Coordinates of C-alpha atoms in Angstrom, one line a residue:
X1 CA -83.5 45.2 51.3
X2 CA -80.7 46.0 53.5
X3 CA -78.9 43.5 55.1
X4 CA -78.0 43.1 59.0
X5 CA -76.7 46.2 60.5
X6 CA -73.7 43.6 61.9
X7 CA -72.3 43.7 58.6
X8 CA -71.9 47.4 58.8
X9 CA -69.5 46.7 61.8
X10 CA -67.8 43.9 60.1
X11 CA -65.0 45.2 57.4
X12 CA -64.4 43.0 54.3
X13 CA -61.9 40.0 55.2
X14 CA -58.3 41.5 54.1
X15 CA -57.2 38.1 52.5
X16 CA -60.7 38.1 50.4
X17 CA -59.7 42.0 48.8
X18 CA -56.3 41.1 48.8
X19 CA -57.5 38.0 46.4
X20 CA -59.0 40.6 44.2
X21 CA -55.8 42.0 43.2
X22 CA -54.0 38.9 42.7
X23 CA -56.5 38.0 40.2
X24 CA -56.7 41.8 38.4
X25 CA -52.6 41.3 38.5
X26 CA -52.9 37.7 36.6
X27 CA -55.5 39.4 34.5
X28 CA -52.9 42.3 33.4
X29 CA -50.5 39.2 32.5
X30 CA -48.3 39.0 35.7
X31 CA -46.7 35.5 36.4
X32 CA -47.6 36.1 40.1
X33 CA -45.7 34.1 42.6
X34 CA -47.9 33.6 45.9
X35 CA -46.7 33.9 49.3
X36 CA -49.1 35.7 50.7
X37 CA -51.5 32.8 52.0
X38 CA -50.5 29.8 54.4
X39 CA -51.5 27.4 51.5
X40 CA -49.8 24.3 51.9
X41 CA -48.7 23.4 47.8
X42 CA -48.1 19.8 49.0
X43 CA -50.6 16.4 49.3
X44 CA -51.1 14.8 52.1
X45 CA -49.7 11.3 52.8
X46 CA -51.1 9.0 50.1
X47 CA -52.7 6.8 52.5
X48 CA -54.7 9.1 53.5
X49 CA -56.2 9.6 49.8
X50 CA -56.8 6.3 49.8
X51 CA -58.9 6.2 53.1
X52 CA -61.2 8.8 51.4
X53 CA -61.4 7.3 48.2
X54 CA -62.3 3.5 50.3
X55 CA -64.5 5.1 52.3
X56 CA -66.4 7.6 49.0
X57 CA -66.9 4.3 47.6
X58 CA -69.2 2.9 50.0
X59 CA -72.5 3.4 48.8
X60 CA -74.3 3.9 52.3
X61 CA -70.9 6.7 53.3
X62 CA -73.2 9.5 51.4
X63 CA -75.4 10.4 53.8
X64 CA -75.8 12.6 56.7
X65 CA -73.0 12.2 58.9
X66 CA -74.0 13.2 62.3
X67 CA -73.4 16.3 63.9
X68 CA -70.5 15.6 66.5
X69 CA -68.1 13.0 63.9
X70 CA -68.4 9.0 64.6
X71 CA -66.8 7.9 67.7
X72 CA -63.9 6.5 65.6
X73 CA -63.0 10.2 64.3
X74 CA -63.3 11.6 68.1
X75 CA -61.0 8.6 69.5
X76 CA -58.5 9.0 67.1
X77 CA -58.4 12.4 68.1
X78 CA -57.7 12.1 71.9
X79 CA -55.6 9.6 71.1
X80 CA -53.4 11.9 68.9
X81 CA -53.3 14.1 71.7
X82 CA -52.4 11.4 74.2
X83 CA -49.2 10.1 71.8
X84 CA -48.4 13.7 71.1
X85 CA -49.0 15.8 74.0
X86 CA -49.5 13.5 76.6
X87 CA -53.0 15.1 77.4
X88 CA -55.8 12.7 78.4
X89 CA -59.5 13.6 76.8
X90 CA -62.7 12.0 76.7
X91 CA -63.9 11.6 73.1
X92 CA -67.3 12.3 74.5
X93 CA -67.5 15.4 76.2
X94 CA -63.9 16.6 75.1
X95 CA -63.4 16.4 71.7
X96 CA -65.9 18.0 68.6
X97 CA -64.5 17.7 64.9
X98 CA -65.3 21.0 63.0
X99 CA -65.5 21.9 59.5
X100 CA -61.9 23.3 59.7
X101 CA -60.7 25.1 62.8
X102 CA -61.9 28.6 61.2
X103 CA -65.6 27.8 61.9
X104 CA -64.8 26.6 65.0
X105 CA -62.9 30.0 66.1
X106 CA -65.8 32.0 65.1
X107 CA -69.0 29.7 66.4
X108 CA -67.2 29.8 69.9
X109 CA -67.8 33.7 69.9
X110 CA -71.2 33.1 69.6
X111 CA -71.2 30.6 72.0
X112 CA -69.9 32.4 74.7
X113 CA -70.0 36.5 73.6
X114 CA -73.2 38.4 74.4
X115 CA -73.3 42.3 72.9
X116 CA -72.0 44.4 75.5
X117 CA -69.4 41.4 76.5
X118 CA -65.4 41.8 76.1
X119 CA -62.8 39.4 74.1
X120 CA -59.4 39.7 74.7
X121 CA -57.9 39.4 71.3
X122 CA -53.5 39.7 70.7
X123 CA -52.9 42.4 67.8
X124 CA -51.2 41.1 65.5
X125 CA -53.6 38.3 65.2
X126 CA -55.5 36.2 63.1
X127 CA -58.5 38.0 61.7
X128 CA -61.3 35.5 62.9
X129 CA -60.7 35.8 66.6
X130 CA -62.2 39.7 66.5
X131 CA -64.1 39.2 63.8
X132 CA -66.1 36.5 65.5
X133 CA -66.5 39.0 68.7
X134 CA -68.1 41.8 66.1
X135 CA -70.6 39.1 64.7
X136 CA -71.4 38.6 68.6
X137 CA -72.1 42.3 69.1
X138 CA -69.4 42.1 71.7
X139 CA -66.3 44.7 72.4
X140 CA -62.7 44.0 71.4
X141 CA -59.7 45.0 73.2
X142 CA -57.1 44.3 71.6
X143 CA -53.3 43.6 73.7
X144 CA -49.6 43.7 71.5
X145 CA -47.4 41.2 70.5
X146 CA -44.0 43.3 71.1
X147 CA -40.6 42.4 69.1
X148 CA -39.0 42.7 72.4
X149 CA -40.7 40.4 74.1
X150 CA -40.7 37.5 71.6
X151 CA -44.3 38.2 70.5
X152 CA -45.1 37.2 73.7
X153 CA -48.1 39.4 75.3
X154 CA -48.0 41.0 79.1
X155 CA -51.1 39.4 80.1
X156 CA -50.4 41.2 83.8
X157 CA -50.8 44.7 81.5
X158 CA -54.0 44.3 80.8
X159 CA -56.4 46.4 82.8
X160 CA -57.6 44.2 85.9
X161 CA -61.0 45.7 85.6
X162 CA -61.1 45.1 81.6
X163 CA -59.9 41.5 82.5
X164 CA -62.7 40.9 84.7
X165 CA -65.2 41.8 82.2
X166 CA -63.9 40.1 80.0
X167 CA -65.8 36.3 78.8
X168 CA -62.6 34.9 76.2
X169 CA -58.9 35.4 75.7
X170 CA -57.5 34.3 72.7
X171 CA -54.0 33.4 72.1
X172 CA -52.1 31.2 69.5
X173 CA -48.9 30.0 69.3
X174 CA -47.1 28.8 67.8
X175 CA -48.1 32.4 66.3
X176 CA -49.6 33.3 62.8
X177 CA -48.0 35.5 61.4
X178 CA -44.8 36.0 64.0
X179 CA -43.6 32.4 63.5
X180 CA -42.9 33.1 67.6
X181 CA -43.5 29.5 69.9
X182 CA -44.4 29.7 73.7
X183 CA -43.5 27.3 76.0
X184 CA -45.2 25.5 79.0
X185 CA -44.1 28.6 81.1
X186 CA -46.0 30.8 79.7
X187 CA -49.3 29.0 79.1
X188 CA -48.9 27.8 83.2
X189 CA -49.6 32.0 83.8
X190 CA -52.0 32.1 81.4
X191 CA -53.4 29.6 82.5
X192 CA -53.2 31.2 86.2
X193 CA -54.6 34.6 84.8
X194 CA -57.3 33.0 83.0
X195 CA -58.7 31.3 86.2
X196 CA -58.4 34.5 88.2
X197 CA -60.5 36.5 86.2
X198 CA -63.0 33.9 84.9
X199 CA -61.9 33.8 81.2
X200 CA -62.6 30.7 79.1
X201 CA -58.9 30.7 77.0
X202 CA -59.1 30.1 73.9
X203 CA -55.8 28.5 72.5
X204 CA -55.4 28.7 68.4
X205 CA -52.7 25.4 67.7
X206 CA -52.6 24.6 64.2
X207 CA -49.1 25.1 63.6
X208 CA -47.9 22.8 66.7
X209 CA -46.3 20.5 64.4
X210 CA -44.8 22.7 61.8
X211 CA -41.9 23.4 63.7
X212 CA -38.4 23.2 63.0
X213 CA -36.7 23.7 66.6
X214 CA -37.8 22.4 70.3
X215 CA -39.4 25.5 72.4
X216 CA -38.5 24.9 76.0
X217 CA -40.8 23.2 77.8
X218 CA -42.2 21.5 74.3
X219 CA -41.3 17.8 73.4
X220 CA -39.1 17.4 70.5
X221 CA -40.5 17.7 67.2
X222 CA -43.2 19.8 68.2
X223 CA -44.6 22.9 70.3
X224 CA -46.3 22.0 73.1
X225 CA -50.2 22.2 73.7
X226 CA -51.7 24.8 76.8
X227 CA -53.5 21.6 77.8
X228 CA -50.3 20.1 79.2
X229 CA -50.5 22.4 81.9
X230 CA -52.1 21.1 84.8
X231 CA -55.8 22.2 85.7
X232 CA -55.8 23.8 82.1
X233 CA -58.9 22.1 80.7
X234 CA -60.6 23.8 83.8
X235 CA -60.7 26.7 82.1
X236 CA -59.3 26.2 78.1
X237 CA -60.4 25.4 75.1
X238 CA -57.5 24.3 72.0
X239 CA -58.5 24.7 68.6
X240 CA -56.3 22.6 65.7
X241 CA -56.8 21.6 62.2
X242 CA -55.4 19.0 59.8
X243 CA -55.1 21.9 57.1
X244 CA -51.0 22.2 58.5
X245 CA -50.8 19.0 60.4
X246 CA -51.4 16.9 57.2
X247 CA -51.3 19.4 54.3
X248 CA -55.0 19.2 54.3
X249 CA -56.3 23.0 54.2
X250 CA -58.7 22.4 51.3
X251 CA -60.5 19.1 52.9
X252 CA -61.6 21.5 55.7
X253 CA -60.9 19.3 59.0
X254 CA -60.8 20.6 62.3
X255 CA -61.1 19.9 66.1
X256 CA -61.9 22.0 69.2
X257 CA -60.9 20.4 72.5
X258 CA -60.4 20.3 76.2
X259 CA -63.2 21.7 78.6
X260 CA -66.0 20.0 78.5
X261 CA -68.7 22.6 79.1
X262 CA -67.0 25.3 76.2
X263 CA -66.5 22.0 73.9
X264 CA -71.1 21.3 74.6
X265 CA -71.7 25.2 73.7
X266 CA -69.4 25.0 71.1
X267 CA -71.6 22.0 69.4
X268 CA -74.9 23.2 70.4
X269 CA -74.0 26.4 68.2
X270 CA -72.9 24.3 65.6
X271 CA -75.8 21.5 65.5
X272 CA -77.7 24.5 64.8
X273 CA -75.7 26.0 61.5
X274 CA -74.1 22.6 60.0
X275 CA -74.4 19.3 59.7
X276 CA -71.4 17.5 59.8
X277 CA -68.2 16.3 58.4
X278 CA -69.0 14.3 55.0
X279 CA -68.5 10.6 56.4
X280 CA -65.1 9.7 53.8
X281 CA -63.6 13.3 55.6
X282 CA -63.4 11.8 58.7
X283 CA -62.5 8.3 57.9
X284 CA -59.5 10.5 56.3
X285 CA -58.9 12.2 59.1
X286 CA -58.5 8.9 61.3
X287 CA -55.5 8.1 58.7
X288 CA -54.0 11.4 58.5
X289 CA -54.1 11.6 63.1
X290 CA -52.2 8.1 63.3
X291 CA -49.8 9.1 60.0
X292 CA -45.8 8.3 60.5
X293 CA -44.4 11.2 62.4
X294 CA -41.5 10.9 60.0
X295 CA -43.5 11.9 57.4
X296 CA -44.1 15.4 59.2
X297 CA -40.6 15.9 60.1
X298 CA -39.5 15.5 55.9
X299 CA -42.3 17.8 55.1
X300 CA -41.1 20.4 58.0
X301 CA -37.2 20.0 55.9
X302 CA -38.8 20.8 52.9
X303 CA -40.5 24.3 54.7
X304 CA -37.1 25.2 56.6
X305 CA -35.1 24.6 53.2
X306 CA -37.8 27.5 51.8
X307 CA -37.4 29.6 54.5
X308 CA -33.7 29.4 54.7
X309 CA -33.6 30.7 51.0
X310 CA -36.0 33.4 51.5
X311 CA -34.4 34.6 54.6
X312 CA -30.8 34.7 52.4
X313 CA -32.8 36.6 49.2
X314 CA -34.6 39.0 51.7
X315 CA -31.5 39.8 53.8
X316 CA -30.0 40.4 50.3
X317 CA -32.2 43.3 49.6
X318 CA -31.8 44.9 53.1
X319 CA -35.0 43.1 54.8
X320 CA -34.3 42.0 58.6
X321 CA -35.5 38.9 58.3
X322 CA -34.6 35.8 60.1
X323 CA -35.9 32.0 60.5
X324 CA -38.9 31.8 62.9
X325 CA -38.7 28.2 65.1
X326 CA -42.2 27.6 63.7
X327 CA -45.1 27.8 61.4
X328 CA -44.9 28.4 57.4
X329 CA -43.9 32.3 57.8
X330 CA -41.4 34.9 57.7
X331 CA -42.6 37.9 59.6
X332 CA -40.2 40.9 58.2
X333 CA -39.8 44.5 59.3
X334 CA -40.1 47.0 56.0
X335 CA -37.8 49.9 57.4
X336 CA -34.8 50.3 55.5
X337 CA -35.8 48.2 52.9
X338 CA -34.1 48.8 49.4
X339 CA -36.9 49.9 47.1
X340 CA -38.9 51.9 49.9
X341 CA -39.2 55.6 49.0
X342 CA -40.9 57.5 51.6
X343 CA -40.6 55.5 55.2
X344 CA -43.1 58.2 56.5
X345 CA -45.3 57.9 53.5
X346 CA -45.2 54.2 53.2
X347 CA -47.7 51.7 54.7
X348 CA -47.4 47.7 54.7
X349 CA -49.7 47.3 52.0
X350 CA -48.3 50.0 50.0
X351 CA -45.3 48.2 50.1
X352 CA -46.7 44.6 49.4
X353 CA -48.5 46.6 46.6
X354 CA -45.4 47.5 45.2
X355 CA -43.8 43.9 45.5
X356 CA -47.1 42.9 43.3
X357 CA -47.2 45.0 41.2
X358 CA -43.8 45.4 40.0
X359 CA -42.4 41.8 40.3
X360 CA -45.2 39.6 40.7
X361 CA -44.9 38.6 44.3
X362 CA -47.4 38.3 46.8
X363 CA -46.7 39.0 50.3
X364 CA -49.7 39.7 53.1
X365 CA -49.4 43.0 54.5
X366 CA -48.7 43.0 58.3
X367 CA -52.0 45.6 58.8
X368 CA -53.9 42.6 57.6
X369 CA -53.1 41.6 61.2
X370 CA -54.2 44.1 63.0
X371 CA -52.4 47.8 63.9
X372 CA -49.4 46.3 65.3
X373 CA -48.8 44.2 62.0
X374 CA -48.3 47.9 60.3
X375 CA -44.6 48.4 59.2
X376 CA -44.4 44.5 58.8
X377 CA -44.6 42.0 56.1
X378 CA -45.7 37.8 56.0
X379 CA -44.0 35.6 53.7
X380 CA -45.3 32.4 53.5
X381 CA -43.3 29.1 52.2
X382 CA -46.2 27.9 50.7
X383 CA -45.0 28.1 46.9
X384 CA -43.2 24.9 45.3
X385 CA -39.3 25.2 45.7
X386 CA -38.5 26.3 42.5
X387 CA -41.0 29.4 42.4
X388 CA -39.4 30.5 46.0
X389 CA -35.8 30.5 44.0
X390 CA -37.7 32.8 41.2
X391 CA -39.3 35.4 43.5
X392 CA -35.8 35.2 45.1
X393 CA -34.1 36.2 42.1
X394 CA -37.5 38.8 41.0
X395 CA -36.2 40.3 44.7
X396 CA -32.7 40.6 43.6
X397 CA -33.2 42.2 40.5
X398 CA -35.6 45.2 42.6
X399 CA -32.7 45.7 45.0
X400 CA -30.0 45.8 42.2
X401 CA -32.3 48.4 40.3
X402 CA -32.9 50.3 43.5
X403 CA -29.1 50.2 44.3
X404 CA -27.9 51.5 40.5
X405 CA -30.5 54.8 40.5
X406 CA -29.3 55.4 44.3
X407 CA -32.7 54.7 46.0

């Protein structure tokens, strides 16, 4: 039997292949050193291991948990985003835990997205928010994140008739894979484009506290949230995830929030595909939203000190690379790079090939991103210390190689 003819529209997810050839590369005997995914390689705070193992030990905290988190899970929420962002919710009609944010990106596409319907989605992006509008049977138009404008999109480019038939806009910053922040500036005119053309925005923040300088318009020690603008939950919806918060990517903890009506659809879709967050999860996730703040700003040290010595190897080997102000990446131009042979005949992925296959590091290619991704690379901090030294040095050698034969 065939399957849906959806899936005909819906190419392979790029990390999934791209997993494929790590695994053939550690299957030819390759020490392969990955930092290609936004992994975190550290725990979370202990306490919060704790709260889970209390709370697994309860015999009655087995059961099914509900389908929109115990109130407890849903306060602690709004009140991380009062401390944080100064934002007031109501845990009731403003807040919905998900099974990590990635569900939650792609259930609110089929919420809202009809076939025939449009999604505004930046290029380069993260994967799910087009991917979700093809499971919808809705159009994509996709708008660039330019260098020369700080990866910030011209929202006033897009086509005033496209934006009105438009249902969603997607943005996220701070930006995966750019590393680029926005400040309250910016989300104030999207936030005044979104209302004029009747487009529920759709803000991606899981990176708002992996951040290693003040945006303007942010509060120290953060980015700031497109819910601090006034009149935003009118007309937005935030998505944000303990997976970078609190180091947490495999326990699979989310939240969507801020208006009301997209926050209802957004469960309604959801009551009808899962069930829940296991119980111990969210009594976890209560610890990890009240955690020590210092605790995040030693673990955001530990990121900048990788990033600081991948920028120095990478710049070593003629890569234009330089550190973003947030998030776990590097997001790195391949022109001119020693070890390149043909610029015209090279793509990203050739190139991330090459840095695979020859030294045993992983980088994603920038086309994983979309079309504006091509020519760029992502390097993510996301290995132990020491292993970010080696692919350093594995770097090195290629350039020195590259250097000697004259190419």
């Amino acid at each position: 039997m065939a399957p849906a003819e959806r899936l005909s529209n819906l190419p392979p997810y790029p990390f999934a292949r791209w997993e494929e050839l790590v695994v053939r590369a550690r299957q030819r005997g390759l020490d392969v050193i990955r930092l290609d995914v936004g992994d975190p390689d550290m725990p979370p705070p202990n306490s919060v291991i704790q709260a889970l193992c209390r709370s697994a030990s309860q015999p009655d905290h087995h059961r099914y948990p509900g389908y929109r988190g115990i109130p407890a899970l849903r306060q602690a929420i709004a009140d991380y985003y009062a401390r944080r962002f100064e934002v007031s919710l109501d845990p009731d009609t403003q807040v919905l835990p998900l099974i990590g944010s990635k569900e939650g990106l792609i259930n609110l596409s089929l919420a809202y997205l009809d076939p025939g319907d449009v999604a505004l989605v930046p290029d380069p992006g993260y994967a799910p928010y087009a991917r979700g509008a093809v499971l919808a049977g809705a159009e994509v138009y996709t708008f660039p994140l330019l260098p020369e404008r700080g990866f910030l999109p011209d929202l006033e480019a897009i086509p005033p008739e496209l934006a009105d038939r438009a249902v969603v806009l997607w943005l996220n910053y701070p930006n995966n894979p750019t590393g680029a922040t926005a400040d309250l500036s910016f989300f104030s005119r999207a936030v005044e484009f979104a209302r004029r053309h009747n487009l529920l925005l759709c803000h991606d923040s899981p990176y708002a506290d992996v951040t290693y300088a003040s945006p303007s318009g942010g509060r120290v020690g953060g980015a700031p949230s497109v819910l601090q603008v006034p009149g935003a939950s009118e007309v937005a919806i935030e998505f944000n995830s303990l997976s970078k918060l609190a180091n947490m990517a495999g326990w699979r903890v989310g939240m969507a929030v801020g208006n009301a009506q997209a926050v209802a659809a957004l469960g309604q879709v959801k009551s009808n595909v899962d069930s829940g967050l296991f119980l111990p999860l969210q009594e976890a996730a209560i610890e990890a939203l009240s955690m020590d703040p210092a605790w995040i700003a030693e673990r955001n040290q530990v990121y900048l000190e990788r990033l600081e010595i991948l920028v120095r190897g990478l710049q070593g080997i003629g890569m234009a690379a330089s550190l973003p102000e947030a998030t776990l990446y590097l997001w790195v131009p391949i022109s001119g790079t020693v070890g390149r042979h043909d610029a015209s005949a090279r793509t990203s992925e050739d190139f991330a090939r090459m840095l695979l296959d020859t030294l045993g590091v992983a980088v994603a290619p920038g086309s994983f991103f979309g079309p504006a991704g091509e020519g760029f690379v992502r390097v993510s901090a996301t290995a132990p210390t020491e292993r970010i030294r080696q692919a350093v040095r594995r770097l090195e050698t290629l350039g020195s190689s590259r250097a000697a034969t004259g190419t």
